[in-house]
Tab-separated table of C-alpha atoms in Angstrom:
chain	number	residue	atom	x	y	z
A	1	MET	CA	0.000	0.000	0.000
A	2	LEU	CA	3.019	2.280	-0.478
A	3	ILE	CA	1.395	4.477	-3.149
A	4	GLN	CA	-1.743	4.979	-1.076
A	5	LYS	CA	0.369	5.894	1.972
A	6	ILE	CA	2.433	8.409	-0.043
A	7	LEU	CA	-0.744	9.977	-1.408
A	8	SER	CA	-2.324	10.133	2.060
A	9	ASP	CA	0.817	11.780	3.455
A	10	LEU	CA	0.885	14.262	0.551
A	11	ILE	CA	-2.757	15.190	1.039
A	12	ALA	CA	-2.249	15.624	4.798
A	13	SER	CA	0.824	17.798	4.253
A	14	LYS	CA	0.878	21.486	3.314
A	15	VAL	CA	2.447	20.725	-0.067
A	16	VAL	CA	0.449	22.374	-2.867
A	17	PHE	CA	0.216	19.890	-5.724
A	18	THR	CA	-2.148	19.055	-8.543
A	19	ASP	CA	-0.914	15.819	-10.100
A	20	VAL	CA	1.081	12.698	-9.336
A	21	TYR	CA	2.738	10.370	-11.843
A	22	VAL	CA	3.357	6.718	-10.989
A	23	ARG	CA	5.218	3.979	-12.856
A	24	ALA	CA	6.843	0.789	-11.635
A	25	HIS	CA	10.627	0.921	-11.037
A	26	GLU	CA	10.582	4.736	-10.971
A	27	LEU	CA	10.327	7.381	-8.267
A	28	LEU	CA	6.911	8.883	-7.744
A	29	MET	CA	6.677	12.335	-9.392
A	30	VAL	CA	4.625	15.228	-8.026
A	31	ARG	CA	3.517	18.320	-9.915
A	32	THR	CA	3.646	21.465	-7.770
A	33	PRO	CA	3.274	25.093	-8.929
A	34	ALA	CA	7.039	25.094	-9.523
A	35	GLY	CA	6.833	22.053	-11.826
A	36	TRP	CA	7.462	18.299	-11.587
A	37	SER	CA	9.772	16.922	-8.887
A	38	LYS	CA	10.678	13.550	-7.372
A	39	TYR	CA	8.915	12.911	-4.109
A	40	ASN	CA	10.008	9.621	-2.517
A	41	GLN	CA	13.437	8.021	-2.259
A	42	THR	CA	12.432	4.450	-3.174
A	43	PRO	CA	11.312	3.339	-6.642
A	44	ILE	CA	7.735	2.080	-6.850
A	45	SER	CA	7.550	-1.705	-7.140
A	46	VAL	CA	5.348	-3.795	-9.425
A	47	GLY	CA	3.492	-5.020	-6.347
A	48	ASP	CA	2.826	-1.440	-5.219
A	49	VAL	CA	1.394	-0.543	-8.620
A	50	THR	CA	-0.726	-3.704	-8.774
A	51	SER	CA	-2.193	-3.106	-5.311
A	52	PHE	CA	-3.041	0.489	-6.137
A	53	LEU	CA	-4.680	-0.463	-9.441
A	54	GLU	CA	-6.880	-2.986	-7.657
A	55	ILE	CA	-7.942	-0.303	-5.165
A	56	VAL	CA	-8.882	2.370	-7.702
A	57	ALA	CA	-10.046	0.272	-10.672
A	58	GLY	CA	-10.994	-3.114	-9.224
A	59	THR	CA	-9.397	-6.541	-9.449
A	60	ASN	CA	-10.415	-6.797	-13.114
A	61	TRP	CA	-8.543	-3.602	-14.074
A	62	ARG	CA	-6.463	-5.439	-16.682
A	63	GLU	CA	-9.512	-6.757	-18.518
A	64	LYS	CA	-11.018	-3.261	-18.544
A	65	LEU	CA	-7.789	-1.764	-19.856
A	66	GLU	CA	-7.354	-4.350	-22.596
A	67	ALA	CA	-10.968	-3.820	-23.691
A	68	SER	CA	-10.514	-0.048	-23.945
A	69	PRO	CA	-10.133	1.226	-27.532
A	70	THR	CA	-7.749	3.911	-26.279
A	71	ASN	CA	-5.625	1.574	-24.096
A	72	SER	CA	-6.490	3.772	-21.122
A	73	LEU	CA	-8.979	4.019	-18.264
A	74	ASP	CA	-10.323	7.043	-16.410
A	75	VAL	CA	-11.485	6.287	-12.882
A	76	ALA	CA	-12.128	8.289	-9.726
A	77	LYS	CA	-11.788	7.087	-6.160
A	78	THR	CA	-12.122	8.610	-2.703
A	79	ILE	CA	-9.280	7.582	-0.406
A	80	GLY	CA	-8.895	8.013	3.311
A	81	GLY	CA	-11.958	10.235	3.585
A	82	SER	CA	-9.775	13.272	2.814
A	83	ALA	CA	-9.602	13.606	-0.965
A	84	ARG	CA	-10.863	12.212	-4.234
A	85	LEU	CA	-8.447	11.099	-6.926
A	86	ARG	CA	-9.016	11.089	-10.663
A	87	CYS	CA	-6.735	8.484	-12.201
A	88	ASN	CA	-5.823	7.900	-15.813
A	89	ILE	CA	-4.397	4.412	-16.263
A	90	ALA	CA	-2.613	3.921	-19.571
A	91	SER	CA	-0.661	1.156	-21.251
A	92	SER	CA	2.360	2.604	-23.028
A	93	GLY	CA	4.485	-0.456	-23.854
A	94	ALA	CA	6.994	-2.346	-21.707
A	95	SER	CA	10.334	-0.755	-20.890
A	96	GLU	CA	12.913	-2.198	-23.268
A	97	GLU	CA	15.709	-2.084	-20.731
A	98	LEU	CA	13.929	-4.455	-18.339
A	99	VAL	CA	14.599	-8.195	-18.404
A	100	ASN	CA	11.347	-10.186	-18.696
A	101	PRO	CA	9.095	-7.142	-18.206
A	102	SER	CA	5.639	-7.785	-16.753
A	103	TYR	CA	2.352	-6.306	-17.953
A	104	VAL	CA	2.403	-3.864	-15.038
A	105	ASP	CA	5.803	-2.518	-16.105
A	106	ALA	CA	4.035	-0.904	-19.067
A	107	ILE	CA	1.401	0.857	-16.951
A	108	ALA	CA	1.588	4.590	-16.245
A	109	ILE	CA	-0.840	6.162	-13.766
A	110	SER	CA	-1.556	9.890	-13.857
A	111	ILE	CA	-3.363	11.024	-10.710
A	112	ARG	CA	-5.149	14.328	-10.156
A	113	LYS	CA	-6.185	15.439	-6.688
A	114	LEU	CA	-9.705	16.749	-6.078
A	115	SER	CA	-11.154	17.954	-2.814
A	116	LEU	CA	-14.110	16.064	-1.408
A	117	VAL	CA	-16.318	19.153	-1.630
A	118	PRO	CA	-16.095	21.719	-4.423
A	119	PRO	CA	-14.764	25.097	-3.274
A	120	GLU	CA	-17.173	27.989	-2.964
A	121	PHE	CA	-17.415	30.061	-6.113
A	122	LYS	CA	-16.115	33.170	-4.351
A	123	ASP	CA	-12.874	31.317	-3.574
A	124	LEU	CA	-12.105	30.353	-7.186
A	125	GLY	CA	-10.818	33.771	-8.224
A	126	LEU	CA	-13.477	34.335	-10.887
A	127	PRO	CA	-15.612	37.514	-10.811
A	128	GLU	CA	-18.858	37.309	-8.842
A	129	ARG	CA	-20.683	38.819	-11.802
A	130	LEU	CA	-20.043	35.653	-13.797
A	131	LEU	CA	-22.113	33.589	-11.364
A	132	ARG	CA	-25.000	36.064	-11.668
A	133	ASP	CA	-24.740	35.902	-15.463
A	134	ILE	CA	-24.883	32.100	-15.394
A	135	TYR	CA	-28.012	32.227	-13.253
A	136	SER	CA	-29.755	34.790	-15.430
A	137	ARG	CA	-28.929	33.480	-18.941
A	138	LYS	CA	-30.322	30.060	-19.846
A	139	GLY	CA	-28.558	28.280	-22.669
A	140	LEU	CA	-25.046	26.928	-23.209
A	141	TRP	CA	-22.060	27.888	-21.051
A	142	ILE	CA	-18.625	26.515	-21.903
A	143	VAL	CA	-15.640	26.238	-19.547
A	144	THR	CA	-12.479	25.565	-21.509
A	145	GLY	CA	-8.745	25.304	-20.991
A	146	PRO	CA	-5.891	22.796	-21.118
A	147	THR	CA	-6.094	19.568	-19.126
A	148	GLY	CA	-5.526	20.047	-15.400
A	149	ASN	CA	-6.406	23.728	-15.169
A	150	GLY	CA	-9.468	23.575	-12.931
A	151	LYS	CA	-12.355	23.295	-15.392
A	152	SER	CA	-14.077	20.506	-13.449
A	153	THR	CA	-13.623	22.410	-10.196
A	154	THR	CA	-15.216	25.556	-11.625
A	155	LEU	CA	-18.183	23.636	-13.012
A	156	ALA	CA	-18.669	21.691	-9.777
A	157	SER	CA	-18.513	24.928	-7.792
A	158	VAL	CA	-21.292	26.437	-9.923
A	159	LEU	CA	-23.436	23.325	-9.481
A	160	GLN	CA	-22.780	23.283	-5.738
A	161	HIS	CA	-23.947	26.896	-5.479
A	162	ILE	CA	-27.132	26.100	-7.398
A	163	ASN	CA	-27.641	23.038	-5.193
A	164	ALA	CA	-27.297	25.142	-2.040
A	165	THR	CA	-29.535	28.011	-3.123
A	166	GLN	CA	-32.153	26.782	-5.598
A	167	SER	CA	-34.677	23.996	-5.982
A	168	LYS	CA	-33.591	22.450	-9.282
A	169	HIS	CA	-33.013	19.062	-10.893
A	170	ILE	CA	-29.319	18.826	-11.793
A	171	VAL	CA	-28.141	16.040	-14.116
A	172	THR	CA	-24.457	15.452	-14.835
A	173	ILE	CA	-22.884	13.139	-17.425
A	174	GLU	CA	-19.181	12.637	-16.715
A	175	GLN	CA	-16.266	10.290	-17.401
A	176	PRO	CA	-15.500	9.667	-14.591
A	177	ILE	CA	-17.632	11.360	-11.920
A	178	GLU	CA	-15.150	13.725	-10.298
A	179	TYR	CA	-16.901	15.670	-7.526
A	180	ILE	CA	-19.714	13.802	-5.787
A	181	LEU	CA	-22.558	16.266	-5.171
A	182	ARG	CA	-24.858	15.635	-2.219
A	183	PRO	CA	-28.492	16.802	-2.607
A	184	ASN	CA	-29.290	19.975	-0.692
A	185	LYS	CA	-32.100	22.114	-2.098
A	186	SER	CA	-31.766	20.454	-5.494
A	187	ILE	CA	-32.235	16.941	-6.860
A	188	ILE	CA	-28.888	15.531	-8.023
A	189	SER	CA	-28.504	12.818	-10.700
A	190	GLN	CA	-24.905	11.976	-11.646
A	191	LYS	CA	-24.271	9.522	-14.488
A	192	GLU	CA	-20.901	8.048	-15.465
A	193	VAL	CA	-20.130	7.159	-19.078
A	194	GLY	CA	-19.339	3.452	-19.328
A	195	GLN	CA	-21.140	2.640	-16.097
A	196	HIS	CA	-24.567	4.293	-16.196
A	197	VAL	CA	-24.737	5.435	-19.837
A	198	PRO	CA	-22.851	4.206	-22.933
A	199	SER	CA	-21.761	7.645	-24.177
A	200	PHE	CA	-22.018	11.371	-23.486
A	201	ASN	CA	-24.578	11.763	-26.260
A	202	ALA	CA	-26.724	8.819	-25.111
A	203	GLY	CA	-26.589	10.143	-21.543
A	204	LEU	CA	-27.602	13.604	-22.692
A	205	ILE	CA	-30.538	12.293	-24.733
A	206	ALA	CA	-31.744	10.301	-21.721
A	207	ALA	CA	-31.228	13.271	-19.391
A	208	MET	CA	-33.517	15.473	-21.465
A	209	ARG	CA	-36.368	13.050	-20.754
A	210	GLN	CA	-35.874	13.368	-16.979
A	211	ARG	CA	-37.183	16.942	-16.602
A	212	PRO	CA	-33.828	18.493	-15.683
A	213	ASP	CA	-33.312	22.199	-15.055
A	214	VAL	CA	-29.520	22.063	-15.237
A	215	ILE	CA	-27.398	19.691	-17.352
A	216	LEU	CA	-23.641	19.243	-17.114
A	217	ILE	CA	-21.671	17.471	-19.838
A	218	GLY	CA	-18.179	16.560	-18.676
A	219	GLU	CA	-16.675	17.082	-22.139
A	220	VAL	CA	-17.891	17.885	-25.651
A	221	ARG	CA	-16.080	15.371	-27.859
A	222	ASP	CA	-18.063	14.896	-31.048
A	223	GLN	CA	-20.660	16.231	-33.448
A	224	ASP	CA	-23.537	14.133	-32.070
A	225	THR	CA	-23.039	15.435	-28.540
A	226	MET	CA	-22.704	18.992	-29.841
A	227	GLU	CA	-25.952	18.782	-31.786
A	228	THR	CA	-27.810	17.343	-28.788
A	229	LEU	CA	-26.397	20.163	-26.643
A	230	LEU	CA	-27.994	22.605	-29.064
A	231	GLN	CA	-31.351	20.890	-28.574
A	232	ALA	CA	-30.972	21.104	-24.797
A	233	GLY	CA	-30.065	24.778	-24.985
A	234	GLU	CA	-32.988	25.515	-27.310
A	235	SER	CA	-35.345	23.763	-24.874
A	236	GLY	CA	-34.611	26.321	-22.157
A	237	HIS	CA	-32.210	24.300	-20.023
A	238	LEU	CA	-29.121	25.710	-18.362
A	239	VAL	CA	-26.399	23.623	-20.014
A	240	LEU	CA	-22.808	23.565	-18.737
A	241	ALA	CA	-20.025	21.799	-20.591
A	242	SER	CA	-16.242	21.619	-20.703
A	243	LEU	CA	-13.940	21.718	-23.705
A	244	HIS	CA	-10.212	21.430	-24.298
A	245	THR	CA	-8.908	24.563	-26.032
A	246	LYS	CA	-6.327	27.208	-25.165
A	247	ASN	CA	-8.684	30.180	-25.111
A	248	ALA	CA	-12.261	31.362	-25.626
A	249	ILE	CA	-11.849	32.137	-29.332
A	250	ASP	CA	-10.486	28.655	-30.032
A	251	ALA	CA	-13.445	27.230	-28.095
A	252	ILE	CA	-15.928	28.885	-30.439
A	253	THR	CA	-14.077	27.750	-33.545
A	254	LYS	CA	-13.972	24.195	-32.162
A	255	LEU	CA	-17.693	24.213	-31.357
A	256	THR	CA	-18.564	25.452	-34.838
A	257	GLY	CA	-16.131	22.907	-36.294
A	258	PHE	CA	-18.255	20.126	-34.799
A	259	LEU	CA	-21.189	21.525	-36.771
A	260	GLN	CA	-19.509	21.976	-40.140
A	261	GLY	CA	-20.630	18.530	-41.265
A	262	SER	CA	-24.188	19.033	-40.052
A	263	SER	CA	-27.058	19.025	-42.497
A	264	PRO	CA	-27.678	21.874	-42.955
A	265	GLY	CA	-24.556	23.095	-41.154
A	266	GLY	CA	-25.354	26.797	-41.395
A	267	ASN	CA	-28.629	26.432	-39.499
A	268	LYS	CA	-26.872	24.619	-36.654
A	269	ILE	CA	-24.243	27.357	-36.444
A	270	ASN	CA	-27.062	29.921	-36.301
A	271	THR	CA	-28.543	27.941	-33.431
A	272	LEU	CA	-25.208	27.932	-31.619
A	273	ALA	CA	-24.959	31.695	-32.058
A	274	SER	CA	-28.406	32.050	-30.466
A	275	ILE	CA	-28.099	29.691	-27.500
A	276	LEU	CA	-24.446	30.247	-26.534
A	277	CYS	CA	-24.353	32.366	-23.384
A	278	GLY	CA	-20.629	32.575	-22.788
A	279	VAL	CA	-17.218	30.944	-22.637
A	280	VAL	CA	-14.828	30.908	-19.686
A	281	ALA	CA	-11.239	29.978	-20.552
A	282	GLN	CA	-8.925	29.362	-17.629
A	283	SER	CA	-5.404	28.301	-16.745
A	284	LEU	CA	-3.611	27.810	-13.439
A	285	LEU	CA	-0.417	29.868	-13.180
A	286	PRO	CA	2.461	29.587	-10.694
A	287	SER	CA	2.650	32.364	-8.123
A	288	VAL	CA	5.725	34.575	-7.756
A	289	ASP	CA	7.183	32.335	-5.037
A	290	GLY	CA	6.234	29.126	-6.867
A	291	LYS	CA	4.276	27.819	-3.882
A	292	GLU	CA	0.715	28.455	-5.047
A	293	LEU	CA	-1.426	28.368	-8.167
A	294	VAL	CA	-3.192	31.504	-9.367
A	295	LEU	CA	-6.186	31.458	-11.695
A	296	GLY	CA	-5.725	33.148	-15.052
A	297	TYR	CA	-8.868	33.483	-17.148
A	298	GLU	CA	-10.760	35.226	-19.881
A	299	ILE	CA	-14.514	35.532	-20.266
A	300	LEU	CA	-16.458	35.905	-23.488
A	301	ILE	CA	-20.103	36.904	-23.080
A	302	ASN	CA	-22.170	36.334	-26.215
A	303	THR	CA	-23.347	39.801	-27.265
A	304	PRO	CA	-25.385	40.605	-30.404
A	305	GLU	CA	-22.119	41.561	-32.122
A	306	ILE	CA	-20.540	38.201	-31.307
A	307	GLN	CA	-23.683	36.377	-32.429
A	308	GLN	CA	-23.302	37.972	-35.846
A	309	ILE	CA	-19.608	37.059	-35.970
A	310	ILE	CA	-20.455	33.413	-35.266
A	311	ARG	CA	-23.217	33.359	-37.874
A	312	LYS	CA	-20.885	34.821	-40.492
A	313	GLU	CA	-17.962	32.677	-39.247
A	314	GLU	CA	-15.727	35.761	-39.062
A	315	TYR	CA	-13.776	34.474	-36.068
A	316	GLN	CA	-10.841	36.840	-36.591
A	317	LYS	CA	-13.125	39.586	-35.242
A	318	LEU	CA	-13.841	37.841	-31.933
A	319	GLY	CA	-10.876	39.349	-30.065
A	320	ASN	CA	-11.962	42.947	-30.698
A	321	ALA	CA	-15.589	42.056	-30.001
A	322	MET	CA	-14.638	40.502	-26.662
A	323	ALA	CA	-12.709	43.647	-25.699
A	324	ALA	CA	-15.677	45.788	-26.725
A	325	GLY	CA	-17.966	43.675	-24.539
A	326	ARG	CA	-16.296	44.500	-21.225
A	327	THR	CA	-19.383	46.357	-19.982
A	328	GLN	CA	-21.453	43.211	-20.616
A	329	GLY	CA	-19.071	41.059	-18.581
A	330	SER	CA	-16.471	39.975	-21.137
A	331	LEU	CA	-12.844	40.129	-20.055
A	332	PRO	CA	-9.847	39.509	-22.355
A	333	LEU	CA	-7.054	37.361	-20.951
A	334	ASN	CA	-4.596	40.269	-21.002
A	335	ASP	CA	-6.822	42.223	-18.603
A	336	ARG	CA	-6.574	39.435	-16.045
A	337	LEU	CA	-2.817	39.022	-16.584
A	338	LYS	CA	-2.247	42.761	-16.073
A	339	GLU	CA	-4.282	42.594	-12.855
A	340	LEU	CA	-2.124	39.721	-11.578
A	341	LEU	CA	1.057	41.580	-12.546
A	342	ARG	CA	-0.040	44.773	-10.784
A	343	SER	CA	-0.789	42.819	-7.611
A	344	ARG	CA	2.585	41.013	-7.966
A	345	ARG	CA	0.965	37.604	-7.840
A	346	ILE	CA	2.720	36.318	-10.989
A	347	THR	CA	5.972	37.172	-12.745
A	348	GLU	CA	6.293	38.877	-16.126
A	349	ALA	CA	7.714	35.644	-17.553
A	350	THR	CA	4.641	33.726	-16.379
A	351	ALA	CA	2.292	36.323	-17.840
A	352	GLU	CA	4.056	36.290	-21.198
A	353	ALA	CA	4.027	32.481	-21.294
A	354	ALA	CA	0.280	32.464	-20.597
A	355	ALA	CA	-0.638	35.229	-23.068
A	356	TYR	CA	-1.522	34.489	-26.674
A	357	ASP	CA	-1.151	38.171	-27.584
A	358	VAL	CA	2.219	38.912	-25.973
A	359	ASP	CA	2.977	42.064	-27.980
A	360	THR	CA	-0.264	43.721	-26.896
A	361	LEU	CA	0.318	42.643	-23.300
A	362	LYS	CA	3.758	44.280	-23.289
A	363	LYS	CA	2.433	47.508	-24.817
A	364	GLU	CA	-0.473	47.762	-22.393
A	365	ARG	CA	1.623	46.686	-19.427
A	366	PHE	CA	4.160	49.458	-19.858
A	367	ALA	CA	1.914	52.105	-21.421
């Protein structure tokens, strides 16, 4: 149980970390705000890895992995009553340097730490106005960003706030279920792809028959799911979904890309322009001292101008339109980076690495 003990000790400590990487015969690696570093002094054994896999994925983990078309599994497990772990288990081929390598030698486990209860929205670092906008605008809200930058936490925090303050029926379709939401004022139905429903799209179709008020889709991955999301948004639901893109503009181009093959595609893009409420793009940045993570973000609120840009597919105009929409709640990434620089929470190097318009950031920063 060495891996479980190391994880329990890490969680109990004051070390700020987001991810852990485990592979047999290697030292356990921990990702802190300063980057990846070795944590323990003893390489992880095959037996340690096997025991941990049986705990998080069951004794039949190998059969599940071999049956997976991607040679990987995503599972979530609560350990020690103190944290929940999201684990990606992947087969990457046996190490060539090993003599008589075992099946477990080829397994890599990427572990992400989640708290047992989502943080309160006010503690995320996002503007309070965003929460009010989400409440007041029914339709599709997208939270996007690279893997491991807090998208699931933001979405769970929004749902937790709704659960604590409103009488709603909340349905989530996830792979895996990350934060377990306990019913408060709302009814909670959480479905896991592969366990409760065969796919995101099938889960979403079923959810729409269950009289939900709020629907969460863990990730938009394909055209079918995207088109069903449009139906949910048109039906007056509050729909929350995550996406993997670098920024808000890329999120819109990816969403419309899913619809390019639709028949007729233009009508579906018009629908997206109508039901999209906004996009939140976020990334976690190292603090000045490298001991904490600071939330960088941009917010795109769908104004009439942006609706027209989406309909005409003139995406090169989105940046200026987002800047022009500040009074409606939009916020370009550079605005947030400048705020973090002024408060000395991040370094200039960090800001420039996070920005996708570095030249403008430099001009505005020193203007």
